[in-house]
GROMACS .gro file of N, CA and C in nm:
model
  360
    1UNK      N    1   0.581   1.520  -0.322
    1UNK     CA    2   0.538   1.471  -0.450
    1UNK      C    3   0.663   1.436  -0.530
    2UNK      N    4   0.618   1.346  -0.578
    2UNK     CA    5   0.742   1.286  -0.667
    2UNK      C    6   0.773   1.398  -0.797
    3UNK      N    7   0.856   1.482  -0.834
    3UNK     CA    8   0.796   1.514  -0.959
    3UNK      C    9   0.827   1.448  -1.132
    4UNK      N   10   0.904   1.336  -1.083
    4UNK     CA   11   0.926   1.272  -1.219
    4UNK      C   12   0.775   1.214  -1.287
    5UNK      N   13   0.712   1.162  -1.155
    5UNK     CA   14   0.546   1.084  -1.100
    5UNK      C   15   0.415   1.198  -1.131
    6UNK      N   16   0.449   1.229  -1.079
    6UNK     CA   17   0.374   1.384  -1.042
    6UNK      C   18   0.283   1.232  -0.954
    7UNK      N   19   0.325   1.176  -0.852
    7UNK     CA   20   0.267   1.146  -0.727
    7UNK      C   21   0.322   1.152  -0.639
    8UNK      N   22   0.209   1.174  -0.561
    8UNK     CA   23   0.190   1.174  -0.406
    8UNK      C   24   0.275   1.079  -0.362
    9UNK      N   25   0.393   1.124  -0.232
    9UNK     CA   26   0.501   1.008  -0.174
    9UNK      C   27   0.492   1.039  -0.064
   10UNK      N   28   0.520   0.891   0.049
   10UNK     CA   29   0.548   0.993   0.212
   10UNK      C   30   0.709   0.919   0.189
   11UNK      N   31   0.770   0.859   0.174
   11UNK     CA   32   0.856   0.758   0.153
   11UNK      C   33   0.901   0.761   0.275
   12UNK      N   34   0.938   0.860   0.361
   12UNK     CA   35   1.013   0.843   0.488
   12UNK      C   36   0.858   0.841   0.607
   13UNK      N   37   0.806   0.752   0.654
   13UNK     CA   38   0.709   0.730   0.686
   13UNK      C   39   0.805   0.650   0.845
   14UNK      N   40   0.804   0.691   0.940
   14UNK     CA   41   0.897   0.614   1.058
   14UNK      C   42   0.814   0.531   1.091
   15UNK      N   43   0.853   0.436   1.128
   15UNK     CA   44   0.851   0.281   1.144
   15UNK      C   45   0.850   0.263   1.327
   16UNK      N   46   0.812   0.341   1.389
   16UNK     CA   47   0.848   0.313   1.510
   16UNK      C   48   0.707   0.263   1.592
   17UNK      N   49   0.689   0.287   1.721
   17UNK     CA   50   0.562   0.208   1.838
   17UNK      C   51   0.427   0.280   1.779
   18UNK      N   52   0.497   0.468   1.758
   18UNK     CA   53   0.354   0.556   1.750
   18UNK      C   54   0.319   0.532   1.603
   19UNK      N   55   0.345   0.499   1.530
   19UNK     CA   56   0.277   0.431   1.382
   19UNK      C   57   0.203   0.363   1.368
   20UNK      N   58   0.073   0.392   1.313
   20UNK     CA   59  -0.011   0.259   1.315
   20UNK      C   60   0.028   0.150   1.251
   21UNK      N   61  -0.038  -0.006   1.337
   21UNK     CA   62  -0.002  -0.074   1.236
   21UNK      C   63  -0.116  -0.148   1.263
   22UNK      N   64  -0.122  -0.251   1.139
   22UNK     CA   65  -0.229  -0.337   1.079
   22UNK      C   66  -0.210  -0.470   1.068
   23UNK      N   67  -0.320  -0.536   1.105
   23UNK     CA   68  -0.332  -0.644   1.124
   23UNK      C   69  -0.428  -0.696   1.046
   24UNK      N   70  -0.466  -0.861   1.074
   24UNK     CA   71  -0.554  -0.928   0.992
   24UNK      C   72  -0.682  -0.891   1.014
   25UNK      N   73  -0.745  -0.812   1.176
   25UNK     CA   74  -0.872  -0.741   1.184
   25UNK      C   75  -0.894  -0.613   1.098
   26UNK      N   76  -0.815  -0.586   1.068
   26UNK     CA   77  -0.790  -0.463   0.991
   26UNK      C   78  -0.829  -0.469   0.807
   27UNK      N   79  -0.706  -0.617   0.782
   27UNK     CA   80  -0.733  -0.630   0.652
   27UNK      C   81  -0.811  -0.741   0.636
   28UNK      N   82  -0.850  -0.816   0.695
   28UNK     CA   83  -0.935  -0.935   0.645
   28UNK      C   84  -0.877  -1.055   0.578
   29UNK      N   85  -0.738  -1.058   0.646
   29UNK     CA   86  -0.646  -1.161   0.582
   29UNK      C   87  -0.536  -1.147   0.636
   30UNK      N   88  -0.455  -1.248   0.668
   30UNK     CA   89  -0.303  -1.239   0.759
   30UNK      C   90  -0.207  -1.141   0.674
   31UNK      N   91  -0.138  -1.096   0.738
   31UNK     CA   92  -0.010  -1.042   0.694
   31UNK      C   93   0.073  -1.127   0.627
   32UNK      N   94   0.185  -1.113   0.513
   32UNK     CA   95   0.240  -1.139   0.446
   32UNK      C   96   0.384  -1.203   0.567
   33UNK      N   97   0.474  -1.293   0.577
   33UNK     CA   98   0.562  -1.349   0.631
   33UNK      C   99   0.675  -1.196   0.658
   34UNK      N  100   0.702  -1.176   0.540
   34UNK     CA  101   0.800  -1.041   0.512
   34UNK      C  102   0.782  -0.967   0.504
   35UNK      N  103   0.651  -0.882   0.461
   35UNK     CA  104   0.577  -0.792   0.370
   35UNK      C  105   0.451  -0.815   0.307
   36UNK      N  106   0.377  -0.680   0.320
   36UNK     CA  107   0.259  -0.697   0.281
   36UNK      C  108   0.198  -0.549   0.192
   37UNK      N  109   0.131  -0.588   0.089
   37UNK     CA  110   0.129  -0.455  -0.022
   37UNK      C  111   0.039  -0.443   0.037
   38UNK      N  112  -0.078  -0.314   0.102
   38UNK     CA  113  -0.154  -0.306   0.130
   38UNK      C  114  -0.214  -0.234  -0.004
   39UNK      N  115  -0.327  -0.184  -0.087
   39UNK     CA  116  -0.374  -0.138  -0.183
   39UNK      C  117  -0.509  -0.078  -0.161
   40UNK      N  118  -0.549   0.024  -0.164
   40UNK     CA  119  -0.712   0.085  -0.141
   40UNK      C  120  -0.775   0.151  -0.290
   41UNK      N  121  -0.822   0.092  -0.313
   41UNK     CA  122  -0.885   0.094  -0.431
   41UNK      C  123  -1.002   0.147  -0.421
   42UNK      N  124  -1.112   0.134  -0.559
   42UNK     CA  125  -1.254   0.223  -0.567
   42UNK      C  126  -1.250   0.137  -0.689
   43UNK      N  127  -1.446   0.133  -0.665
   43UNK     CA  128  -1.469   0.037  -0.807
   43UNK      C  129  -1.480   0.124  -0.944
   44UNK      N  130  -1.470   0.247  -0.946
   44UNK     CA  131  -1.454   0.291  -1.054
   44UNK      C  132  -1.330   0.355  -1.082
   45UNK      N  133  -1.201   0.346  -1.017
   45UNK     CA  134  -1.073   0.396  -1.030
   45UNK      C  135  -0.993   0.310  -1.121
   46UNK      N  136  -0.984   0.378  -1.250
   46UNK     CA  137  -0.886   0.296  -1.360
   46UNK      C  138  -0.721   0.254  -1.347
   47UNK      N  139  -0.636   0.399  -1.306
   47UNK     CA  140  -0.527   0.347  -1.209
   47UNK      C  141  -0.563   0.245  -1.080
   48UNK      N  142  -0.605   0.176  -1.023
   48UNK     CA  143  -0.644   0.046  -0.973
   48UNK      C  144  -0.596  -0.057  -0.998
   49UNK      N  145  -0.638  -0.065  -1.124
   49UNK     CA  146  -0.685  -0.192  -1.181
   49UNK      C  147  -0.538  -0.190  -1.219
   50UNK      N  148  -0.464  -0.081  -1.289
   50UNK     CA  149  -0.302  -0.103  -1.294
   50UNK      C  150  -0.230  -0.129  -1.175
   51UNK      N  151  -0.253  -0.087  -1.114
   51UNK     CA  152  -0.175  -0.096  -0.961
   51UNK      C  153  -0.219  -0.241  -0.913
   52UNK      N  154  -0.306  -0.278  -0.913
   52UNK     CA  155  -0.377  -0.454  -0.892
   52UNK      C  156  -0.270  -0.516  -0.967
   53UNK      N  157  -0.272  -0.525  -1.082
   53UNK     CA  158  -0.177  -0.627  -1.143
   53UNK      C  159  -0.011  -0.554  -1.109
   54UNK      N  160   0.037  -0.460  -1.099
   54UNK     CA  161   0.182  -0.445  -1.032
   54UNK      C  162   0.211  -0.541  -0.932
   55UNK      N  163   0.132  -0.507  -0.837
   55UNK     CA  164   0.155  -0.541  -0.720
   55UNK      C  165   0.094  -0.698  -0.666
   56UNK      N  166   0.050  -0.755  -0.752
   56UNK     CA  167   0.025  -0.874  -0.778
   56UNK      C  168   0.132  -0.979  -0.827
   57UNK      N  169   0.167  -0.912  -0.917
   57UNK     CA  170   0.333  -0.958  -0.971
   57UNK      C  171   0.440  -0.955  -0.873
   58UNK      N  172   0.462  -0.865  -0.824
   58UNK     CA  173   0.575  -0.859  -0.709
   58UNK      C  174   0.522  -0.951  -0.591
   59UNK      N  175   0.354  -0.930  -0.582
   59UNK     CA  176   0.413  -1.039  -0.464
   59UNK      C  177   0.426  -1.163  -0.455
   60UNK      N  178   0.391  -1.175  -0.623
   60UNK     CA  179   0.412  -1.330  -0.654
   60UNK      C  180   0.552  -1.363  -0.677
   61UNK      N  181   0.638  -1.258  -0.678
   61UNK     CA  182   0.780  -1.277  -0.749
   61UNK      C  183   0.870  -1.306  -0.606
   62UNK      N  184   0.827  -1.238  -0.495
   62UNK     CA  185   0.909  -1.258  -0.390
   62UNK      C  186   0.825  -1.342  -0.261
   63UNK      N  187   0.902  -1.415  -0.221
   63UNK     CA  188   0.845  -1.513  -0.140
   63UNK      C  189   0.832  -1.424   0.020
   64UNK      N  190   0.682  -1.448   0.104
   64UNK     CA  191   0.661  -1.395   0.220
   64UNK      C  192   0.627  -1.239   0.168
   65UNK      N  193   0.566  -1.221   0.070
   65UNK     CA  194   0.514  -1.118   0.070
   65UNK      C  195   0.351  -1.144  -0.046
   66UNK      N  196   0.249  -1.037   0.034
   66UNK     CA  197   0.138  -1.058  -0.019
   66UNK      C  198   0.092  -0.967  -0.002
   67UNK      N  199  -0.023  -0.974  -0.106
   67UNK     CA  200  -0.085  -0.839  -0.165
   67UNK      C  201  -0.262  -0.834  -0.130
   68UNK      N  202  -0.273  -0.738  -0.067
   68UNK     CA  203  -0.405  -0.732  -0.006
   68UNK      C  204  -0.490  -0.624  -0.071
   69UNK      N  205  -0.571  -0.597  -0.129
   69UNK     CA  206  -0.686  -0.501  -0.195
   69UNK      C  207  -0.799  -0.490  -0.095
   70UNK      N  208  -0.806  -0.328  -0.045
   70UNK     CA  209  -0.921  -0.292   0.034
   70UNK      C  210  -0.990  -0.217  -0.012
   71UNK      N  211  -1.107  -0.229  -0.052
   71UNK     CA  212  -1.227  -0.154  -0.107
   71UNK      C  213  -1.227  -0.040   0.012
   72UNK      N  214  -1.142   0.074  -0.067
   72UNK     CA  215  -1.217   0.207   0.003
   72UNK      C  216  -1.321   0.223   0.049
   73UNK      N  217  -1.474   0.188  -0.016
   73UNK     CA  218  -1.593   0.240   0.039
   73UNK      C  219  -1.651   0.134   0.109
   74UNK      N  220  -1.608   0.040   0.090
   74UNK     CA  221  -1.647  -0.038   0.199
   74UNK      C  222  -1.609  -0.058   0.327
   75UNK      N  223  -1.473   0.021   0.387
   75UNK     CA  224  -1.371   0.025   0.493
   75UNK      C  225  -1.362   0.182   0.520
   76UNK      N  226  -1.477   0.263   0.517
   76UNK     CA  227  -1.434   0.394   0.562
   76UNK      C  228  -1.385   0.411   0.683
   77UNK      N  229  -1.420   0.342   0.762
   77UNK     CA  230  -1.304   0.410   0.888
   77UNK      C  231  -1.191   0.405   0.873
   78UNK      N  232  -1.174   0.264   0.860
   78UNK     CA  233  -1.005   0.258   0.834
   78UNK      C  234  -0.919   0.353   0.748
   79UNK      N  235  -0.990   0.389   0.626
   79UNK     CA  236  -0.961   0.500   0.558
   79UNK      C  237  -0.940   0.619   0.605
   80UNK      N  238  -1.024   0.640   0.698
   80UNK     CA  239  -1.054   0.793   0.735
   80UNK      C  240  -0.919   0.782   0.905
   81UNK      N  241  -0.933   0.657   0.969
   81UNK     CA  242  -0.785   0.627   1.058
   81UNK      C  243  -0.646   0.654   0.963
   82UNK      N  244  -0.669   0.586   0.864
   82UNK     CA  245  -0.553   0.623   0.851
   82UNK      C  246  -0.506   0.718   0.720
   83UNK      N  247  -0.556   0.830   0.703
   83UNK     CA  248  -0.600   0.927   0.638
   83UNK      C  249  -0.588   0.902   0.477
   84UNK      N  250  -0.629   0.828   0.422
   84UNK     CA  251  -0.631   0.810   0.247
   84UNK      C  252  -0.725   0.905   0.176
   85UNK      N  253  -0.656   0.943   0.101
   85UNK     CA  254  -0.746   1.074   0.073
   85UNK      C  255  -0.799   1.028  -0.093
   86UNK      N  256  -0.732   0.965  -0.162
   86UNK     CA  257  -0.725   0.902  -0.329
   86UNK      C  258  -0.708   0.734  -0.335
   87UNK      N  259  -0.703   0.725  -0.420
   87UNK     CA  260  -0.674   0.611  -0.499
   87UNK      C  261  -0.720   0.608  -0.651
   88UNK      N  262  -0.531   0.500  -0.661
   88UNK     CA  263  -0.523   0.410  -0.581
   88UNK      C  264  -0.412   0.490  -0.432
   89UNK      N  265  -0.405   0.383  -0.322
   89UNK     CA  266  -0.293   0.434  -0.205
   89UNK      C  267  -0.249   0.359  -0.139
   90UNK      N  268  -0.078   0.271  -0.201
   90UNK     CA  269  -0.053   0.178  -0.147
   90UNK      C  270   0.031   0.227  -0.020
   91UNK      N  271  -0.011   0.120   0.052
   91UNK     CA  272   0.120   0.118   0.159
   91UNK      C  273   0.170  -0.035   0.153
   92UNK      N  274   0.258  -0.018   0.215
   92UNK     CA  275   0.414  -0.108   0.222
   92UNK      C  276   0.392  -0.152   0.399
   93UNK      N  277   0.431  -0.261   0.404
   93UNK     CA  278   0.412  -0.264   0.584
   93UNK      C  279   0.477  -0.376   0.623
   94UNK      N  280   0.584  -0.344   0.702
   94UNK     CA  281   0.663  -0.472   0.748
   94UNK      C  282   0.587  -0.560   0.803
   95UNK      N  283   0.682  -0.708   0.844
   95UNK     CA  284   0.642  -0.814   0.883
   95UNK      C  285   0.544  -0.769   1.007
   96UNK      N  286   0.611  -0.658   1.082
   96UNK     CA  287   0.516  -0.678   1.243
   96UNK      C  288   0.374  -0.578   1.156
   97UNK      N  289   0.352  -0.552   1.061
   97UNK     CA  290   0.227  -0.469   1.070
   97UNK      C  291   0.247  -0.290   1.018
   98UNK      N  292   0.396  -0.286   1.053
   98UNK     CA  293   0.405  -0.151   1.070
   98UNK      C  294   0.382  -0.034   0.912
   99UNK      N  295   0.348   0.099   0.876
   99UNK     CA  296   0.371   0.094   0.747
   99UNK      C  297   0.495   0.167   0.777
  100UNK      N  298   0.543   0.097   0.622
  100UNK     CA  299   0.698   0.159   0.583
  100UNK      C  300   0.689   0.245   0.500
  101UNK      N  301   0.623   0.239   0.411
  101UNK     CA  302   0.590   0.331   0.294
  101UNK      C  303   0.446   0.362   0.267
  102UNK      N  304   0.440   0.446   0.221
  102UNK     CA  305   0.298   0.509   0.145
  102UNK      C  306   0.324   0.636   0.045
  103UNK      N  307   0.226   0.575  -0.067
  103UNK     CA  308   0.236   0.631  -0.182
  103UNK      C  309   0.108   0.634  -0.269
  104UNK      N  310   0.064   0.733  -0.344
  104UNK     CA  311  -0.074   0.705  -0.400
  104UNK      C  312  -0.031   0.753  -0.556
  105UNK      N  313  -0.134   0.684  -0.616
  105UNK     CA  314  -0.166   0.699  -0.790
  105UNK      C  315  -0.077   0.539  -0.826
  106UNK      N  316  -0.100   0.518  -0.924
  106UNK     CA  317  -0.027   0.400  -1.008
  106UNK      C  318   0.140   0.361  -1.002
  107UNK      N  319   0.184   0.301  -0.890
  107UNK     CA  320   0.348   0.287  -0.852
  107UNK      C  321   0.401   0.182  -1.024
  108UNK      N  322   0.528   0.205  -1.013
  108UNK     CA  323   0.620   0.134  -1.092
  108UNK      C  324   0.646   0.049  -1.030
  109UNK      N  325   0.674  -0.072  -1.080
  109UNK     CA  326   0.687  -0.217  -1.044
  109UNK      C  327   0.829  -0.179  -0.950
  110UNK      N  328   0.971  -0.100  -1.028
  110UNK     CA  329   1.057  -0.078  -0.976
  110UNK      C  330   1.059   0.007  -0.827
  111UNK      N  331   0.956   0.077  -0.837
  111UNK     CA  332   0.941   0.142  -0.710
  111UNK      C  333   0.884   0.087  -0.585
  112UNK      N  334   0.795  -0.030  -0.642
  112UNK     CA  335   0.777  -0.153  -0.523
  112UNK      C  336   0.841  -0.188  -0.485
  113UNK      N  337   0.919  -0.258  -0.577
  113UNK     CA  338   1.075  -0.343  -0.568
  113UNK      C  339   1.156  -0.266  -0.400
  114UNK      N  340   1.174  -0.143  -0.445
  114UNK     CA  341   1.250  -0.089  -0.420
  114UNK      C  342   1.176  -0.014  -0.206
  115UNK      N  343   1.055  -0.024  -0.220
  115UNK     CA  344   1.007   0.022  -0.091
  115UNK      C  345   0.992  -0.096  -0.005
  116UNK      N  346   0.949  -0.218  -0.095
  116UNK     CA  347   0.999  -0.393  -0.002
  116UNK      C  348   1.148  -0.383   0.068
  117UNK      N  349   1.246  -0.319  -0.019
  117UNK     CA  350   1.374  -0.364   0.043
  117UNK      C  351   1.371  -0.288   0.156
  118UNK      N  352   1.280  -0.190   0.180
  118UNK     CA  353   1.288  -0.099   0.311
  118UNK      C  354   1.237  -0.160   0.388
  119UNK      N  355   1.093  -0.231   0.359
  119UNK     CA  356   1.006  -0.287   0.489
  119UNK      C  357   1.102  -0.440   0.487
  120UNK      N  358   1.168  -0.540   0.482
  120UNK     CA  359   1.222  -0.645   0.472
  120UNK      C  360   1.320  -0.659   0.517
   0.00000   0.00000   0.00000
């Protein structure tokens, strides 16, 4: 846990074969060129709707990266594969799919910033 955040961080999340990774069957839309925000949301989660526009901004700010929103209750398996327990719960996921990061509750724009330069 972060405690400046008081959120939930995995930040060192390895990047290697045994990691899942995700694809466009997965999200319902291609992967990002560079990067891809993944986001799991709930229609009544107010941090959401902040985290929607963060991460909307960044991926409009950097080129080859895009921002995908998955309705938690409509994607429970995938949820329950890849264990999300809250939201909001972004992950970060390099070009091949892989995740680089994961983090839940409302991220700082700077802390996006800053988990792209890992997956990129």
């Amino acid at each position: 846990m972060n405690r400046r955040t008081g959120r939930e961080e995995d930040n060192d999340v390895p990047a290697h074969d045994a990691q899942p990774r995700l694809g466009e069957p997965d999200l319902g839309t291609a992967l990002g060129e560079r990067a891809t925000l993944v986001q799991f949301s709930t229609a009544f989660c107010q941090p959401c709707r902040a985290t929607r526009r963060t991460l909307a901004d960044v991926a409009a700010m950097v080129d080859g990266v895009v921002h995908v929103e998955v309705d938690a209750e409509d994607r429970l398996s995938l949820v329950r594969r890849l264990g999300i327990v809250r939201t909001p719960t972004v992950l970060v996921l390099d070009a091949g799919g892989r995740i680089v990061t994961r983090a839940s509750g409302a991220p700082r724009k700077a802390d996006v910033i800053a988990a792209l330069g890992r997956a990129v």
